[in-house]
Short mmCIF file of C-alpha atoms and ligand atoms in Angstrom, two decimals:
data_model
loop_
_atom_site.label_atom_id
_atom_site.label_comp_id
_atom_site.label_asym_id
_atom_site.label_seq_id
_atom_site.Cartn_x
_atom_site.Cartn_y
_atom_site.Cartn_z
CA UNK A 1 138.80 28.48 157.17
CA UNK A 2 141.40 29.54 159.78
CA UNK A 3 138.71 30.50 162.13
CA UNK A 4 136.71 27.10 162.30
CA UNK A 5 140.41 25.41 162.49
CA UNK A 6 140.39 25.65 166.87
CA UNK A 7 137.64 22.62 167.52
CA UNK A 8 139.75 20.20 164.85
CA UNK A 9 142.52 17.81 165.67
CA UNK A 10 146.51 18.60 165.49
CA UNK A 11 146.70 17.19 162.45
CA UNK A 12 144.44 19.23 160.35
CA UNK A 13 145.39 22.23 161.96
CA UNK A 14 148.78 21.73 160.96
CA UNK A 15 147.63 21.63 157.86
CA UNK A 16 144.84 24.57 157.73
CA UNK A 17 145.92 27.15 160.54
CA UNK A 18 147.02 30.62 158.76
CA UNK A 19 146.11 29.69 155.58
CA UNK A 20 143.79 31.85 153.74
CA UNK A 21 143.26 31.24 149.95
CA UNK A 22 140.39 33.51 149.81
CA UNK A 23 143.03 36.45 150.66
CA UNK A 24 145.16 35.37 148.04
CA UNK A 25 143.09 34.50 144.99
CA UNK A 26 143.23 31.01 146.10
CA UNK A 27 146.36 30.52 146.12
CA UNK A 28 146.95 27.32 148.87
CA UNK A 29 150.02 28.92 149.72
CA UNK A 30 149.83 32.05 151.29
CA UNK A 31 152.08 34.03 148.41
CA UNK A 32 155.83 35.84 149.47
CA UNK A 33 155.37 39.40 149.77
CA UNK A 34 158.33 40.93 148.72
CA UNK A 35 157.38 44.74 150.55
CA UNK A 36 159.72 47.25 151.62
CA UNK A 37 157.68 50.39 150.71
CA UNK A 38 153.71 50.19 151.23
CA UNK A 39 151.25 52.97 150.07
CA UNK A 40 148.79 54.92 150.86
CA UNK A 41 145.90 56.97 149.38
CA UNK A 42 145.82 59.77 151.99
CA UNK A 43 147.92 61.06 154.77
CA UNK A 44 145.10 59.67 157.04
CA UNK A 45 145.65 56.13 155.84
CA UNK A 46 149.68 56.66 156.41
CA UNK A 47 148.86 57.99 160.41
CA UNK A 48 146.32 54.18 160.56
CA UNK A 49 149.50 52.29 159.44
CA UNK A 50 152.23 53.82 161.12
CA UNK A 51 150.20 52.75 164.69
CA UNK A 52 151.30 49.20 163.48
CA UNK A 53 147.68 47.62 164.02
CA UNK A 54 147.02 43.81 163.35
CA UNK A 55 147.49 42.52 160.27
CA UNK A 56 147.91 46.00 158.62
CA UNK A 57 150.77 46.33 156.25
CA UNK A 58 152.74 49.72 157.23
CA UNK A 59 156.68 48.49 156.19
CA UNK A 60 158.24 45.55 155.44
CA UNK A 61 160.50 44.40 158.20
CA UNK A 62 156.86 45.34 160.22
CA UNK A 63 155.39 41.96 158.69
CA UNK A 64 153.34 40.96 155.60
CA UNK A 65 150.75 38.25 154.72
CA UNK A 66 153.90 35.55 154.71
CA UNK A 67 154.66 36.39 158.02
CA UNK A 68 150.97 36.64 159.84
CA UNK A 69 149.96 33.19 158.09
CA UNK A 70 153.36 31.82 159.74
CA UNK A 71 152.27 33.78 163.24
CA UNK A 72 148.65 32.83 162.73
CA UNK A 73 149.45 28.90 162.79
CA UNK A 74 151.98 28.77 165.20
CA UNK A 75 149.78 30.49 167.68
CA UNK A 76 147.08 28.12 166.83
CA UNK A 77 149.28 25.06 167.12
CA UNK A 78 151.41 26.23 170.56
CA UNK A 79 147.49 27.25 172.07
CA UNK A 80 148.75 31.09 172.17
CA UNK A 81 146.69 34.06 171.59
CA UNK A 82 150.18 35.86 170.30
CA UNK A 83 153.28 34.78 167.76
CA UNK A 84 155.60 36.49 166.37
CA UNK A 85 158.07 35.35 163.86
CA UNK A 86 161.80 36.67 164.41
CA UNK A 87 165.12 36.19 162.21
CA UNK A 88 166.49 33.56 164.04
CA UNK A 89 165.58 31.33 167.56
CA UNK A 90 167.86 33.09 169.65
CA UNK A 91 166.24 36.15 168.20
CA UNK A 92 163.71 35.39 170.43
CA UNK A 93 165.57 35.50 173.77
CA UNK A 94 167.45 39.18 172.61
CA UNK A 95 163.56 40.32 172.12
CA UNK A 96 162.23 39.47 175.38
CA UNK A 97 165.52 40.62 176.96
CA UNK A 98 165.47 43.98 175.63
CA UNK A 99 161.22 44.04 175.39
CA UNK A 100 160.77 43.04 179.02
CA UNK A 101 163.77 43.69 180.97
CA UNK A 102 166.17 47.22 182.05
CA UNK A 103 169.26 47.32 183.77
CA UNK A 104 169.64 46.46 187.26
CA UNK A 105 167.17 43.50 186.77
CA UNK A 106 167.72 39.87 187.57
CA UNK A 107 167.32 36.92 185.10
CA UNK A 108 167.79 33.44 186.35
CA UNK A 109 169.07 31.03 183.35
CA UNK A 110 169.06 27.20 183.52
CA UNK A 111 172.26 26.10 183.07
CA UNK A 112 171.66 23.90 180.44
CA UNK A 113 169.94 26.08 178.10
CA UNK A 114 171.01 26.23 174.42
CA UNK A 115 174.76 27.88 175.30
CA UNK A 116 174.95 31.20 173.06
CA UNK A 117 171.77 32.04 175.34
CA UNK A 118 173.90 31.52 178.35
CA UNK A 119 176.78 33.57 176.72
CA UNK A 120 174.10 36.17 176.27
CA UNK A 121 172.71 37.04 179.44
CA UNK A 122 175.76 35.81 181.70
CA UNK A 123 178.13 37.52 179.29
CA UNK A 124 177.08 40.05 177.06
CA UNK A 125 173.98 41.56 178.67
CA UNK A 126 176.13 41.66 182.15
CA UNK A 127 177.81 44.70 180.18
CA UNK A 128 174.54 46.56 180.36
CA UNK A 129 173.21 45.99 183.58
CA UNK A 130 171.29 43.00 183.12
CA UNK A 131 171.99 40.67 186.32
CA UNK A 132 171.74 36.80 185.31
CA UNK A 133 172.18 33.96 187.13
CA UNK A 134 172.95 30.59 186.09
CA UNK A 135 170.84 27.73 187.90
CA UNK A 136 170.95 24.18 188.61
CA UNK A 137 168.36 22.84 185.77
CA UNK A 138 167.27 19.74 187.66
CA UNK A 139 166.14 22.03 190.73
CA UNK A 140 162.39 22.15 190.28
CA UNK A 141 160.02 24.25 193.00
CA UNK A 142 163.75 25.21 195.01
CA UNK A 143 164.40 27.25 192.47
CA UNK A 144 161.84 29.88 194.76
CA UNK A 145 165.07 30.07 197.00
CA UNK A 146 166.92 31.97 194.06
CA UNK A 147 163.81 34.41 193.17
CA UNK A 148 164.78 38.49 194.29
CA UNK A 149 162.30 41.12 194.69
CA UNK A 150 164.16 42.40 191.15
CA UNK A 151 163.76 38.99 189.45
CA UNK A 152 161.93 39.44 186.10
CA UNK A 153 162.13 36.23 184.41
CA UNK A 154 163.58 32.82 184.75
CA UNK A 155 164.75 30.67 180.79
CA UNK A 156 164.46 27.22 180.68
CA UNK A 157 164.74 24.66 178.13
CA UNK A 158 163.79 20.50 178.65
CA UNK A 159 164.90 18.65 177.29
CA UNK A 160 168.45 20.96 177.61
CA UNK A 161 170.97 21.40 174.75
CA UNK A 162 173.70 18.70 174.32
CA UNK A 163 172.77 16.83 178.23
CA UNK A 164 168.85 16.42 176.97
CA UNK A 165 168.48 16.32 181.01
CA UNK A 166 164.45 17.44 182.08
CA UNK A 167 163.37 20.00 184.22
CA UNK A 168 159.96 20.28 186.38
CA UNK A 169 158.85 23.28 183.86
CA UNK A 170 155.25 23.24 186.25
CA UNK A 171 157.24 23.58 189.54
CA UNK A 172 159.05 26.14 187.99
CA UNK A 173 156.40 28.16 186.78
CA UNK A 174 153.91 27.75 189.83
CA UNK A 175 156.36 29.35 192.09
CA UNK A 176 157.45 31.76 189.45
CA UNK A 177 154.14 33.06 189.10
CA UNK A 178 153.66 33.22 192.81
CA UNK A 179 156.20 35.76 192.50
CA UNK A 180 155.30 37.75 189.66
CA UNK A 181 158.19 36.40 187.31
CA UNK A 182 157.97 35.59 183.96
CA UNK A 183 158.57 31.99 182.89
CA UNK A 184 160.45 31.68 179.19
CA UNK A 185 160.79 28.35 177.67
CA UNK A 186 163.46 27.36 174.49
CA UNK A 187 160.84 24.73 173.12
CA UNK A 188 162.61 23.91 170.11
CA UNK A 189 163.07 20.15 171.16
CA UNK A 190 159.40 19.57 171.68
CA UNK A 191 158.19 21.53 168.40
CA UNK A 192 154.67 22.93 168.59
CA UNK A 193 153.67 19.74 168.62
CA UNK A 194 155.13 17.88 171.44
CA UNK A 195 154.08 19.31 174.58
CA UNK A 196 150.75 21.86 175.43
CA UNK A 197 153.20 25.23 176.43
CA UNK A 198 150.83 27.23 177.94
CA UNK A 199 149.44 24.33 180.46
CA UNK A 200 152.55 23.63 181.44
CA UNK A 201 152.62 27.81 182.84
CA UNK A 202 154.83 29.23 180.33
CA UNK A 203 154.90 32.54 179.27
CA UNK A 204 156.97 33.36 176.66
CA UNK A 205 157.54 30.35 174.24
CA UNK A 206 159.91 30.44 171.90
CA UNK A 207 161.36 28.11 169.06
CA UNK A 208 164.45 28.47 166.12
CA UNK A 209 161.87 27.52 163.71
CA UNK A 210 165.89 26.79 161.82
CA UNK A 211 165.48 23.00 162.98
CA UNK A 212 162.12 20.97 162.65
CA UNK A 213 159.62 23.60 161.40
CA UNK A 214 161.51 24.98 158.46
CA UNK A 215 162.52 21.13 158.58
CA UNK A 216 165.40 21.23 155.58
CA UNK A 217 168.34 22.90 156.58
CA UNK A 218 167.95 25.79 154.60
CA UNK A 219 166.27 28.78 156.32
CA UNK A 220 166.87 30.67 159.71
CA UNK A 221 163.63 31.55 161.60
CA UNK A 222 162.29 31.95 165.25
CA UNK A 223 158.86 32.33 167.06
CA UNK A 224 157.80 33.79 170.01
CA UNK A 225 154.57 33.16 171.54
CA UNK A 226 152.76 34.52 174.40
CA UNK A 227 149.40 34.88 175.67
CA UNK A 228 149.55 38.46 177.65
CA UNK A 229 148.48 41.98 174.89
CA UNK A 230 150.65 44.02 177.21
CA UNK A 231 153.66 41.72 176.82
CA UNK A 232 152.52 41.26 173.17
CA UNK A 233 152.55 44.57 172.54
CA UNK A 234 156.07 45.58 174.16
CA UNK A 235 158.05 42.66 172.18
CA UNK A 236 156.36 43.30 169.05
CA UNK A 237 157.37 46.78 169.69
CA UNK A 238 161.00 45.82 170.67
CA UNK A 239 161.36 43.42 167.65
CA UNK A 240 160.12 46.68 165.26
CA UNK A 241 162.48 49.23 167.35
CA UNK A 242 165.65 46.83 167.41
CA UNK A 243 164.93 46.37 163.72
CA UNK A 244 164.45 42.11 164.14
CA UNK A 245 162.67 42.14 160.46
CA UNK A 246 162.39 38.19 159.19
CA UNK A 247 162.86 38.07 155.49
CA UNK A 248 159.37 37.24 153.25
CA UNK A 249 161.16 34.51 151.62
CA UNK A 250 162.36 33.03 155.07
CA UNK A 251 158.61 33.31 156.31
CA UNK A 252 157.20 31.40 153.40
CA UNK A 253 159.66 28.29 154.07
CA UNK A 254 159.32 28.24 157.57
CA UNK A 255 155.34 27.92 156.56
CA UNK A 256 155.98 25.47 153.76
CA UNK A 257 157.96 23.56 156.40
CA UNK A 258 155.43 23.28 158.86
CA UNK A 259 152.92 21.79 156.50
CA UNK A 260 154.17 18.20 157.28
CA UNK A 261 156.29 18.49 160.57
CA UNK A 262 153.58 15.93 162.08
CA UNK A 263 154.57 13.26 159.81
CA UNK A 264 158.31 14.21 159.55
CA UNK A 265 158.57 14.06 163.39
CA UNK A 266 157.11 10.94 163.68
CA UNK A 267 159.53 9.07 161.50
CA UNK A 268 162.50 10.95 163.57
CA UNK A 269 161.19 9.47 166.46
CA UNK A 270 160.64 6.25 165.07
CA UNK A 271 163.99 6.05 163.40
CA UNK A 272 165.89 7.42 166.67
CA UNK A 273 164.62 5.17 169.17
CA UNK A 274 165.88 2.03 166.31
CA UNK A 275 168.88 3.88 166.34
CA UNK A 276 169.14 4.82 170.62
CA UNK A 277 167.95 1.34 171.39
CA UNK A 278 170.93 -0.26 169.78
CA UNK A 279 173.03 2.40 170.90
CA UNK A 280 172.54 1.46 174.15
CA UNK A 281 173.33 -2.39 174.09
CA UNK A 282 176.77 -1.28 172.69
CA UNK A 283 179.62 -1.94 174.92
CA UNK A 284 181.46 1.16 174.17
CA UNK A 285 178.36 3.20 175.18
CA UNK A 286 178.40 4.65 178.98
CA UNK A 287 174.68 6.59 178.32
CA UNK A 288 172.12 7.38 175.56
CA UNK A 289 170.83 10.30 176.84
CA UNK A 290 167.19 10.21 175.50
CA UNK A 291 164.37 10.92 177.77
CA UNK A 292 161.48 8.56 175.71
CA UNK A 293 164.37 5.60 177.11
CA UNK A 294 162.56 4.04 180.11
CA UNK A 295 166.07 3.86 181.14
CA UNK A 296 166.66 8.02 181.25
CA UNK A 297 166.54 9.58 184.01
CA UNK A 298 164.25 12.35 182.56
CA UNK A 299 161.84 10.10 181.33
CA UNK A 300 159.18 10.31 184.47
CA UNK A 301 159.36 14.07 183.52
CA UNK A 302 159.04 13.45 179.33
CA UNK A 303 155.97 10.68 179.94
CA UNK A 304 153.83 13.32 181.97
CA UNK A 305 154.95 16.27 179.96
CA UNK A 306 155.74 15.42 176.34
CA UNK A 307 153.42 13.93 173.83
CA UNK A 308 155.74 11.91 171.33
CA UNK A 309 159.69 12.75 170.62
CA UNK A 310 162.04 13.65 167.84
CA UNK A 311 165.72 12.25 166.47
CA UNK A 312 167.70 14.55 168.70
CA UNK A 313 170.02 12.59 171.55
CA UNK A 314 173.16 12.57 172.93
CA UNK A 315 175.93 9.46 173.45
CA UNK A 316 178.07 9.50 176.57
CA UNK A 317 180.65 6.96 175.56
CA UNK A 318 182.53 4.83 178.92
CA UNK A 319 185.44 6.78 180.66
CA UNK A 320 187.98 4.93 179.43
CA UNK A 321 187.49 5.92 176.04
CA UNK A 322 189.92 8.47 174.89
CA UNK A 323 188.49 11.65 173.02
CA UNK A 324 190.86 10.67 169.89
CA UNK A 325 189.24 7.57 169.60
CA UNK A 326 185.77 9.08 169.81
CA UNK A 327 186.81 11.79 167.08
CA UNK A 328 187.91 8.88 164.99
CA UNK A 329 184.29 7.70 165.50
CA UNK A 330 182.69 10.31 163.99
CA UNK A 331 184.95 11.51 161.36
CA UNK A 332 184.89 7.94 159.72
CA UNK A 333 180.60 8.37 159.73
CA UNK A 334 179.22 8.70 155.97
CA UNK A 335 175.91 8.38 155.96
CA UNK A 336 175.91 10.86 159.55
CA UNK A 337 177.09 14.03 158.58
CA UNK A 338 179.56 16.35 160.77
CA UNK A 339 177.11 19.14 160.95
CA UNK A 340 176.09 21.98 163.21
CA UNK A 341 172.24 21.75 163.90
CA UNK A 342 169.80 19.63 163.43
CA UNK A 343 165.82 19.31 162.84
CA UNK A 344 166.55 18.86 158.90
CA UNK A 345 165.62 15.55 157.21
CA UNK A 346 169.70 14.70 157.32
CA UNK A 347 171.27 12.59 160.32
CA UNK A 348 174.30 14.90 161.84
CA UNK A 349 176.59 14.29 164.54
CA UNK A 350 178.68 16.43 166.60
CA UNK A 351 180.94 15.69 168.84
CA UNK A 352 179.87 17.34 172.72
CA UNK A 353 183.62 16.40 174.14
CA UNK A 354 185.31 19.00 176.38
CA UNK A 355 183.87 22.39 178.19
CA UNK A 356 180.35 22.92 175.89
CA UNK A 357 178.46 20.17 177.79
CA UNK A 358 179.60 20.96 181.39
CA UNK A 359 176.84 21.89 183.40
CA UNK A 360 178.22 25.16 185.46
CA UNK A 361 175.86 25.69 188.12
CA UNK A 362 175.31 21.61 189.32
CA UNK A 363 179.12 21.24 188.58
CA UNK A 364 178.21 18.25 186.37
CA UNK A 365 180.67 16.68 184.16
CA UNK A 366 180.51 13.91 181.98
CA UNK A 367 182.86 10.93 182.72
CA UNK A 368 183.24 10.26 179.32
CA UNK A 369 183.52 11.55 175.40
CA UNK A 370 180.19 12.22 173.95
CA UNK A 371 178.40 13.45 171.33
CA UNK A 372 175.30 14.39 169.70
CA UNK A 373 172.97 12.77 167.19
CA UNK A 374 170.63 13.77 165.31
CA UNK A 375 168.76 10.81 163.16
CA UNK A 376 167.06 11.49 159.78
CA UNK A 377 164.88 10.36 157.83
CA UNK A 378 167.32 7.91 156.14
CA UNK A 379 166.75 3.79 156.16
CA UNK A 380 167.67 3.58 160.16
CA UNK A 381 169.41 0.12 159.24
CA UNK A 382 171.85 1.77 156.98
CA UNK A 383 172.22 4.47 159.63
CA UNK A 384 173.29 1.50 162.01
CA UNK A 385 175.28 0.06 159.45
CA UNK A 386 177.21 3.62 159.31
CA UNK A 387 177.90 3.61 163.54
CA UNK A 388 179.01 -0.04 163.01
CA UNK A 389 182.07 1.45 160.70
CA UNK A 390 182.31 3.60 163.36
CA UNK A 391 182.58 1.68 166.38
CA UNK A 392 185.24 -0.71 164.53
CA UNK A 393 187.62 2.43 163.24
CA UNK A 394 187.24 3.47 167.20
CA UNK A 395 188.69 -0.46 168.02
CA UNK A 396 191.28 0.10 165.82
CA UNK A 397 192.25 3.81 167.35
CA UNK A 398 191.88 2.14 170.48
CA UNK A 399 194.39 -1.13 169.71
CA UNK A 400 196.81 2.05 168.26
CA UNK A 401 196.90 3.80 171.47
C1 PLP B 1 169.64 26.05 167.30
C2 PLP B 1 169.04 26.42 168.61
C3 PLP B 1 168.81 27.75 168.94
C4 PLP B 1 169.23 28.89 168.06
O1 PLP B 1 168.47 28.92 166.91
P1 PLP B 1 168.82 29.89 165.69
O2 PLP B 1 167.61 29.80 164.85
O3 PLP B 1 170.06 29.33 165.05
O4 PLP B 1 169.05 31.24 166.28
C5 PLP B 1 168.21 28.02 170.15
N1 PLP B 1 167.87 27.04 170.99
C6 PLP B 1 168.07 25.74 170.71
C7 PLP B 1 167.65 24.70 171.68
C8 PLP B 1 168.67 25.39 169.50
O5 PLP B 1 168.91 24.10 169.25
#
C-alpha cells in the first residue's frame, strides 16, 4: 500500500504512508513493539543485525516497526528519501551537531530560532569547540558575507519562535549551497504539511513532532529528514552512538497523531485568523504578529512559501502598556491556558515580555509587552469571549496604576 501512496494527494497519504497491515496481521495500526533484546538463530544472523541495515530489528533504542512506519510517512509527507524519529525536536539539532560537525567548525544560527537551540550552539557547544554565530534572520542572500571556508551549516527557522518574523529560506540555501554548507531548517511551524522542504533547498529538516503531529499534549518526539545516504548514514549513526533511542510507545502516538493533522490544522488556522483578526482591531493591540495577516510584514514571504497556516501567533501590545497590566491579562484567561508549548488541541498563552523575544544579532526589541497564542480547537467565539475578560481586568490594572 505504502509503495503506490507517492502519485496520491496529501490527504490520503497522510492517511496511508507507513502503514502496513499486511506486516502486522492487519492490524490498521502499525502495533507498539515493546523490544529491548532481539534474537537470533545463528551467530551469522547476529553479525547481519549488528550492521544496523534498513528496517532490520538488531536492539531496541536502534528502531522497531513503530518507529519505521512513523519514519516511513514523514519522509513521504516532507518529500525526503530519509527520516528519522528522535526523543525530542531539539533532539534533532544535538544529532546533526554532533553527526555532521567537529570542533573548530563554524555554525551560523538565525537569531530567532527556537531559543534552547541558540543556548546550544552559542553556549554549550562553544565549550567544545564548536564556533556559532548568531545572524540577523531577516538577512536573506547577505547572509554569503558571513559564510568561512570552515562554515558547515547554517539553522534557520520561519516563521521564528515567539517574533513569527520570515526569512528568505531559498536565498539562504542557494548561496549556502554555492558554498558547500549545509542548510538546517526547525519546520515545526509549517508541519509536514505546510510548505514543500526540500524545494525550498533544505537539507536537514527537522520537527518536535511534541506540538502538531503528536497533536495532544502528551508525547515528546522529533524528526529529522534528509535526502543525502552519506548524511543519512552519519546521523543515524550519531543518534545510535549518542544513545537518542525514542520510546515504542512515544512512536506509536506520534503516528496515531499524524493520522488527522490535515484536518486538525485546518481548524487552527481557521479558528486563529477569527481570533488574530479581532485581535488586531483592538485598541490595546500594537501588532499581531501572524504572517497569513496581509498586514505582516512576513506575509510576501508566507504567500510564496507556505501552503495554509496553523493557531500559533504572537501579540505585541502598545508601549504604553505596563508588563503588570499585561500579566493581569493573561492570568485572568480561562478558557486560554498558561501553558508552555503548543500544537495540542488546547488554546495556551504565554507571556513573551522581557529578554526571551529580543532579537540579539538585528538588536530588535519590542516596544511593547507581548505574548504568545496558541488557538485550539475550542468554539473561537468563546475564545474571544475569554480575551474580552481579559482586556477589561487589563483596564482595570491600568485605572489602578
Ligand atoms: C517546542 C519546540 C522545539 C523543541 O521541541 P521538543 O520536542 O520539546 O524538544 C524546537 N523548535 C521549536 C520551534 C519548538 O516550538
Amino acid at each position: 500500500m505504502a509503495n503506490n501512496t507517492k502519485r496520491t494527494h496529501r490527504d490520503t497519504r497522510l492517511v496511508h504512508s507507513g502503514s502496513h497491515p499486511e506486516r502486522h496481521d492487519g492490524a490498521v495500526n502499525t502495533p507498539v513493539y515493546r523490544v529491548s533484546t532481539v534474537v537470533s538463530s545463528d551467530v551469522e544472523e547476529m553479525r547481519r543485525r549488528a550492521k544496523h541495515p534498513p528496517e532490520t530489528l538488531a536492539y531496541g533504542r536502534a528502531g522497531t516497526p513503530t518507529h519505521w512506519g512513523l519514519q516511513e510517512a514523514i519522509a513521504d509527507l516532507e518529500g525526503y528519501k530519509h527520516c528519522l524519529a528522535l526523543p525530542s525536536g531539539l533532539s534533532g539539532v544535538m544529532i546533526s551537531l554532533l553527526g555532521l560537525c567537529q570542533s573548530g567548525d563554524h555554525v551560523l544560527v538565525a537569531d530567532n530560532v527556537y531559543g534552547p537551540i541558540r543556548l546550544v550552539c552559542c553556549d554549550r557547544l562553544n565549550g567544545w569547540g564548536l564556533d556559532a554565530e548568531l545572524f540577523d534572520a531577516s538577512t536573506g542572500a547577505d547572509v554569503e558575507e558571513l559564510i568561512r571556508p570552515n562554515t558547515k551549516m547554517i539553522i534557520v527557522e520561519s516563521p521564528g519562535s515567539l517574533t513569527f518574523d520570515m526569512t528568505d529560506i531559498p536565498a539562504v540555501s542557494n548561496v549556502a549551497h554555492a558554498h558547500g554548507v549545509l542548510v538546517l531548517a526547525d519546520n515545526t511551524w509549517a508541519t509536514p504539511l505546510l510548505i514543500d522542504a526540500p524545494a525550498l533547498g533544505i537539507d536537514i529538516s527537522i520537527h518536535s513532532g511534541t506540538k502538531y503531529i503528536g497533536g495532544h499534549s502528551d508525547v515528546a518526539v522529533g524528526t529529522l529528514c534528509v535526502d543525502d545516504d552519506d548524511i543519512h548514514h552519519k546521523l543515524k549513526w550519531a543518534a545510535l552512538l549518542f544513545g537518542y533511542g525514542l520510546s515504542p510507545d512515544d512512536a506509536y502516538l506520534a503516528l496515531r497523531g499524524l493520522r488527522t493533522l490535515g484536518v486538525r490544522l485546518q481548524r487552527h488556522e481557521d479558528n486563529a485568523r477569527v481570533v488574530a483578526t479581532w485581535l488586531q482591531d483592538r485598541p490595546e493591540v500594537e501588532r499581531v504578529m501572524y504572517p497569513p495577516l496581509a498586514s505582516d510584514p512576513g506575509h510576501e514571504i508566507w504567500k510564496r512559501d507556505f501552503s495554509g497556516a496553523n493557531g500559533l501567533f504572537g501579540v505585541m501590545f502598545k508601549s504604553g502598556i505596563s508588563e503588570a497590566a499585561c500579566d493581569r491579562f493573561i492570568n485572568t484567561l480561562s478558557i486560554f491556558l498558561r501553558g508552555f508549548s503548543w500544537g495540542g488541541y488546547e488554546s495556551l498563552v504565554m507571556s513573551t515580555s522581557g529578554d526571551s523575544i529580543k532579537r540579539p544579532a538585528s538588536g530588535w526589541t519590542p516596544s511593547g509587552p507581548s505574548m504568545r497564542l496558541h488557538v485550539g480547537l475550542e468554539d473561537p467565539s468563546d475564545l474571544i469571549a475569554d480575551l474580552e475578560h481579559g482586556f477589561a481586568a487589563m483596564a482595570e490594572a491600568i485605572a489602578a496604576e
